[in-house]
RNA sequence: GGGCGGAUAGCUCAGUUGGGAGAGCGUUGCCCUUACAAGGCAGAGGUCGCAGGUUCGAUCCCUGUUCCGCCUACCA
């Protein structure tokens, strides 16, 4: 079969499916802890099993895969450990919504059945996610897949919990916590999102109990909470109020009196009236004030956020009002309370008041400060080493701008509430004796309702204790709560590798080399991993933290299902190809900036993939049967030392590859080519497309000897781009690495190199042609390897069709730059060619000669070396400029009917034939002269300034002089050209062009 | 309230020892030139948010300011 029959358009779907499966079958991504080599490891931030992956995951995955493939190709012992997260509240919510649709509830199902139901969902969602990751090309070690609720990881959670409790860093106590009345669970501080709202500030008069006409006016945004007031505070040094301290007030709408206390912490004298009502059970500040003044805590809300009838009775609320507001949610009760206050003349006035309202980050319900017994981690002792690790550079945050963000947060940490009143998650490893705590028995009976009283004594242990140390009884109830999901996530880097056991994996790959994640979970996850890692492994859990951008829509809005602006990665992959999407995301991953993803951009990189595909078609067409067959070494030199090189045995197990694929003899047919999909039934039935030839990197041949100019040049150019890609990846500059690859492949290799060598290739089987074909193929093969981490599927497809050694590009060595390949002379010659050709083409356009018109061209330069280069390169200039080229000194040029154009050091003349409208050319020349004159004037002024000459560096001064000289020379040539053209345009011609 | 980031071509964004302002996409003109029209070639398009300061010289450093975004915070 002939490669000329290749499809003109790259069709990614089949290619991706084929190689994705092949890689898995071959086990290329499996990491062996016993393998040699420098280790490199990443743990995948485990996606929630709440559904499917979004475009942010695609970015996250792409970046990790680029790093992983890059390191794997460098022969490092590379592990990418994947997994998923049980995501307690979020996943429970998903399944509860399903139950709601089925007219049932978790309470009706009961705890065990409900948890079973979530496990079913988890398997489904987990499979979806794994499928998506694989389609993205993620080269994870799937054999090491972990889930946060696996046995091993659960064991790690219990171990950490018990040890923190032993160390006094976990405790149980009654505190005011953030409560979601919809999820019916406690939340940690960072699980509350603050949203600005336009609220109101109600000013309410509290009369003195013994002087009803006098009193204090307090301001509040939540008037309904006054039922729970247990004091009013004023500033002890506020002359307006401080004499009232110690007296009591009558609490409006109730029969209670409450004291006036002095509190310098709570009260800001400048704000409002200087008097603050204290509601210890419903406000964090008031809670602390209540502790300072030993005030009672009166909780007036139920756990569903409704006004509690019993509590209202206890608060001695007026009976009529009590009946009216009981069991109402706050939003409904508030107007009734306000109305009552107004009616009884307690409400002095109401102001508009912008404020921030806390909402549940999972369901957006307004959270309530809620008084309840919970488990907490005392994080301060854990935070200190975690701060030091970053300050001292043991952990590096990239981009480093986020470091202060991290440090600031860590320094202000408060205790972490880790208990959640949900059913999906790791159960708290604490037990209560049913004899000592009779209330605990309710847990056993009910469908999960009931709670353990604050005073109960928990026994924290890996498993249920055999006997109660207090009463010697043996019946226990496990704490019904589960642990915050982020608690188990915090252990991820080491729990996934088998901790607390000291496994080979831990010894080999821990600490993790790089953590790749989004900014949104810097606090939730990264900070806590650092704390836990340091505490339990005495090592930072990772070396580098790369924080990537948030992917927004084209308008810069955050993507969300409710806005309907989510971009589904699978859809885009189907439309444009996975490689195009990956390359887009990598290209846009500039540090510290969010990504606005637009469809056009993806399409642009789809075009890039297509460009490479067509270049491959050309290269293969030219390589077809021509390159001499040379037997490659049986054991590839570079692959031999490669840790991940599959054994001959494993290669032979592959269903789709001939047994000798890794060491194929000359002319061995292979099944893998762009036109012959790897399907076992077809294997070997197609004619060979693969050309066996000696496979060495282009520059490994002595640079400059026996190579044509074009070959010397492209080989010279490979060095800097290789160097740049490696350096950019080292620095996590995926955007710049992608940019270098894009520019080099498209605009150097395709636009210039392939065009330069076409005449040579057409010569047929000459020594020059053979040499050029070799360089062309070798360079192209090298580019595939360089590009592979970014576009794994396309590069594998092409690489397999090119002459190569080995079974897969996945395990080929990543190109290293070789400074010796630089060839300054070839690059100078190229620069001259490029300037000449571009100028000729500009002239062609100005004179409106079509592409097929053969021009008569003269070229020259001031510098003798450049003239020599022009001589050497004149056939290239003739070919690319499409004309006859003579290298002649200016004096020998005709003085008439020549369009002279100047660029840099070269001057180009195009003979004007036929009737041509020269006005375009003249306008162009005028414009260029103006621009150059501006620049020249600027430089002249600068050089005329004594300050500049005295203070600027000699290099800068010399550079300015050189530029001015160049500009002056160009200007005089332009002037000459201008004069000649002016003479020709009068009278203006009727016709134009060549007719 | 505090902190951080951004503002550069129509759009999305690069741009560090301070010295001639770039890319991709879009756009205009010509061209289906045997790898590629998802293409080729050649163009047009920018007082680098505003105002000061430092400097011989500022997109870059400093100060202030406007707008946008994010994080954070207990002023009821």
PDB file of C-alpha atoms in Angstrom, chain A residues 204 253 335-350:
ATOM      1  CA  UNK A 204     -33.878  47.653  68.677  1.00  0.00           C
ATOM      2  CA  UNK A 253     -40.935  40.121  73.261  1.00  0.00           C
ATOM      3  CA  UNK A 335     -40.771  39.461  59.436  1.00  0.00           C
ATOM      4  CA  UNK A 336     -43.075  38.352  62.234  1.00  0.00           C
ATOM      5  CA  UNK A 337     -40.514  39.275  64.863  1.00  0.00           C
ATOM      6  CA  UNK A 338     -39.871  42.630  63.221  1.00  0.00           C
ATOM      7  CA  UNK A 339     -43.572  43.301  63.058  1.00  0.00           C
ATOM      8  CA  UNK A 340     -43.971  42.473  66.750  1.00  0.00           C
ATOM      9  CA  UNK A 341     -41.077  44.746  67.659  1.00  0.00           C
ATOM     10  CA  UNK A 342     -42.601  47.537  65.646  1.00  0.00           C
ATOM     11  CA  UNK A 343     -46.008  47.069  67.163  1.00  0.00           C
ATOM     12  CA  UNK A 344     -44.598  47.277  70.680  1.00  0.00           C
ATOM     13  CA  UNK A 345     -42.436  50.245  69.743  1.00  0.00           C
ATOM     14  CA  UNK A 346     -39.086  48.556  70.283  1.00  0.00           C
ATOM     15  CA  UNK A 347     -37.842  49.026  66.727  1.00  0.00           C
ATOM     16  CA  UNK A 348     -36.250  52.452  66.405  1.00  0.00           C
ATOM     17  CA  UNK A 349     -35.136  52.235  62.796  1.00  0.00           C
ATOM     18  CA  UNK A 350     -33.814  49.947  60.050  1.00  0.00           C
TER      19      UNK A 350
END
